[in-house]
Every structure is written in C-alpha cells, then in structure tokens.
GROMACS .gro file of C-alpha atoms in nm:
model
  112
    1MET     CA    1  -7.670   4.741   8.527
    2GLN     CA    2  -7.722   4.458   8.769
    3PHE     CA    3  -7.416   4.259   8.879
    4THR     CA    4  -7.418   3.884   8.927
    5ALA     CA    5  -7.218   3.703   9.193
    6TYR     CA    6  -6.967   3.602   8.924
    7GLN     CA    7  -6.913   3.966   8.830
    8ILE     CA    8  -6.837   4.052   9.192
    9VAL     CA    9  -6.623   3.753   9.291
   10THR     CA   10  -6.408   3.729   8.976
   11PRO     CA   11  -6.261   4.084   8.996
   12LEU     CA   12  -6.187   4.029   9.366
   13ILE     CA   13  -6.000   3.707   9.290
   14SER     CA   14  -5.820   3.887   9.006
   15PHE     CA   15  -5.715   4.165   9.241
   16ILE     CA   16  -5.581   3.915   9.493
   17ALA     CA   17  -5.387   3.729   9.220
   18VAL     CA   18  -5.231   4.051   9.086
   19THR     CA   19  -5.141   4.167   9.436
   20TYR     CA   20  -4.981   3.830   9.509
   21ALA     CA   21  -4.780   3.844   9.185
   22TRP     CA   22  -4.638   4.188   9.266
   23ASN     CA   23  -4.569   4.075   9.623
   24LEU     CA   24  -4.355   3.795   9.477
   25VAL     CA   25  -4.168   4.054   9.269
   26LEU     CA   26  -4.098   4.261   9.577
   27ARG     CA   27  -3.965   3.950   9.752
   28GLN     CA   28  -3.754   3.879   9.439
   29ARG     CA   29  -3.913   3.542   9.369
   30LYS     CA   30  -4.061   3.644   9.032
   31THR     CA   31  -3.946   3.879   8.760
   32ILE     CA   32  -4.122   4.200   8.665
   33TRP     CA   33  -4.197   4.045   8.325
   34GLU     CA   34  -4.384   3.757   8.490
   35ALA     CA   35  -4.580   3.997   8.711
   36ILE     CA   36  -4.676   4.208   8.410
   37LEU     CA   37  -4.801   3.899   8.223
   38TRP     CA   38  -4.986   3.781   8.534
   39SER     CA   39  -5.143   4.126   8.576
   40MET     CA   40  -5.249   4.141   8.212
   41PHE     CA   41  -5.405   3.794   8.230
   42TRP     CA   42  -5.602   3.856   8.548
   43GLY     CA   43  -5.691   4.209   8.441
   44THR     CA   44  -5.839   4.068   8.123
   45ILE     CA   45  -6.036   3.808   8.319
   46ALA     CA   46  -6.175   4.079   8.549
   47TYR     CA   47  -6.261   4.305   8.253
   48ILE     CA   48  -6.443   4.026   8.072
   49ALA     CA   49  -6.633   3.940   8.391
   50LEU     CA   50  -6.744   4.300   8.437
   51PHE     CA   51  -6.810   4.378   8.069
   52PRO     CA   52  -6.900   4.056   7.883
   53ASP     CA   53  -7.017   4.254   7.578
   54ALA     CA   54  -6.654   4.352   7.518
   55LEU     CA   55  -6.609   4.009   7.363
   56ASP     CA   56  -6.815   4.119   7.063
   57TYR     CA   57  -6.502   4.287   6.927
   58LEU     CA   58  -6.315   3.959   6.959
   59THR     CA   59  -6.580   3.775   6.763
   60ALA     CA   60  -6.562   4.035   6.487
   61ALA     CA   61  -6.182   4.034   6.479
   62THR     CA   62  -6.151   3.655   6.463
   63GLY     CA   63  -6.450   3.596   6.237
   64ILE     CA   64  -6.594   3.341   6.477
   65LYS     CA   65  -6.966   3.387   6.539
   66ASP     CA   66  -7.000   3.264   6.897
   67ARG     CA   67  -6.832   3.459   7.178
   68GLU     CA   68  -6.742   3.145   7.368
   69ASN     CA   69  -6.564   2.991   7.070
   70ALA     CA   70  -6.376   3.313   6.999
   71VAL     CA   71  -6.256   3.326   7.360
   72VAL     CA   72  -6.146   2.961   7.355
   73VAL     CA   73  -5.956   3.001   7.028
   74THR     CA   74  -5.790   3.324   7.143
   75PHE     CA   75  -5.682   3.180   7.476
   76LEU     CA   76  -5.553   2.865   7.309
   77GLY     CA   77  -5.335   3.090   7.096
   78ILE     CA   78  -5.212   3.280   7.400
   79ILE     CA   79  -5.143   2.958   7.591
   80SER     CA   80  -4.953   2.820   7.290
   81PHE     CA   81  -4.737   3.133   7.284
   82ILE     CA   82  -4.666   3.105   7.656
   83LEU     CA   83  -4.581   2.736   7.619
   84PHE     CA   84  -4.340   2.817   7.335
   85TYR     CA   85  -4.178   3.088   7.550
   86LEU     CA   86  -4.139   2.846   7.842
   87ILE     CA   87  -3.982   2.579   7.621
   88ILE     CA   88  -3.727   2.832   7.497
   89ARG     CA   89  -3.649   2.936   7.856
   90ILE     CA   90  -3.603   2.573   7.965
   91GLU     CA   91  -3.365   2.509   7.676
   92GLU     CA   92  -3.162   2.818   7.770
   93MET     CA   93  -3.143   2.701   8.131
   94GLU     CA   94  -3.029   2.354   8.021
   95GLN     CA   95  -2.752   2.509   7.812
   96ARG     CA   96  -2.642   2.728   8.105
   97GLN     CA   97  -2.643   2.429   8.336
   98THR     CA   98  -2.431   2.232   8.090
   99ARG     CA   99  -2.176   2.515   8.068
  100VAL     CA  100  -2.155   2.546   8.447
  101ILE     CA  101  -2.110   2.171   8.493
  102ARG     CA  102  -1.837   2.165   8.229
  103LYS     CA  103  -1.652   2.451   8.399
  104LEU     CA  104  -1.679   2.279   8.738
  105ALA     CA  105  -1.555   1.951   8.590
  106LEU     CA  106  -1.256   2.125   8.429
  107LYS     CA  107  -1.173   2.300   8.759
  108ASP     CA  108  -1.197   1.966   8.938
  109LEU     CA  109  -0.969   1.808   8.679
  110ASP     CA  110  -0.709   2.086   8.720
  111LYS     CA  111  -0.697   2.032   9.098
  112LYS     CA  112  -0.608   1.664   9.058
   0.00000   0.00000   0.00000
C-alpha cells in the first residue's frame, strides 16, 4: 500500500488536535466529554484518511451510492446533532444566569 501526502499529514494533524484537546482537559479548560467527542471526530478523520475503503460500509448502511455523498450526509447529521446539543446547553446557561441575577437582585433589595 502506497501512502499519499494526505494520508501522512492528516493523521499527524489529527494527533496534534487530540493531544491539544486532552491538554485543555488537564488544564481544566474543557470537559472530558468535549475531549472524548473531539478525539472521536479526529480519530475518524485519521481513520478515513488511512483507510478510505472503510467508507464502503457507510454507503451500504445509508443506501447512498457515492462515498462522498454518504460522508456529507452522515456528517451533516452529526453536525445537526452537535448543534442541537449546543442550543440546549446555551438555553440551560441562560436559565442559570437568570436565576443567579434574580438572587443577586433580591440580596441587593434586602440590603436597602
């Protein structure tokens, strides 16, 4: 098997991205959950770069003939899921912020 430049560079970039994600976890700037998702994403990118024939399973599972289209549709689904998750998290943070501001306002009112 002969490797192309893409098949060499992509796994290296993936390794750097995964290492950086776990470094952020160790510095407590990201959660373990985020690092796991980041690792899965970049691991998948590296795997696809090294073994492009692995996408044949994806084409069979989705029923889409072309590999490229199957990848695009699958990643659009994954991105949609992540977007939905982020929207839920933002709404939770807004609710927490509202509760904190209300408590602070009530404390301020009691002092006066």
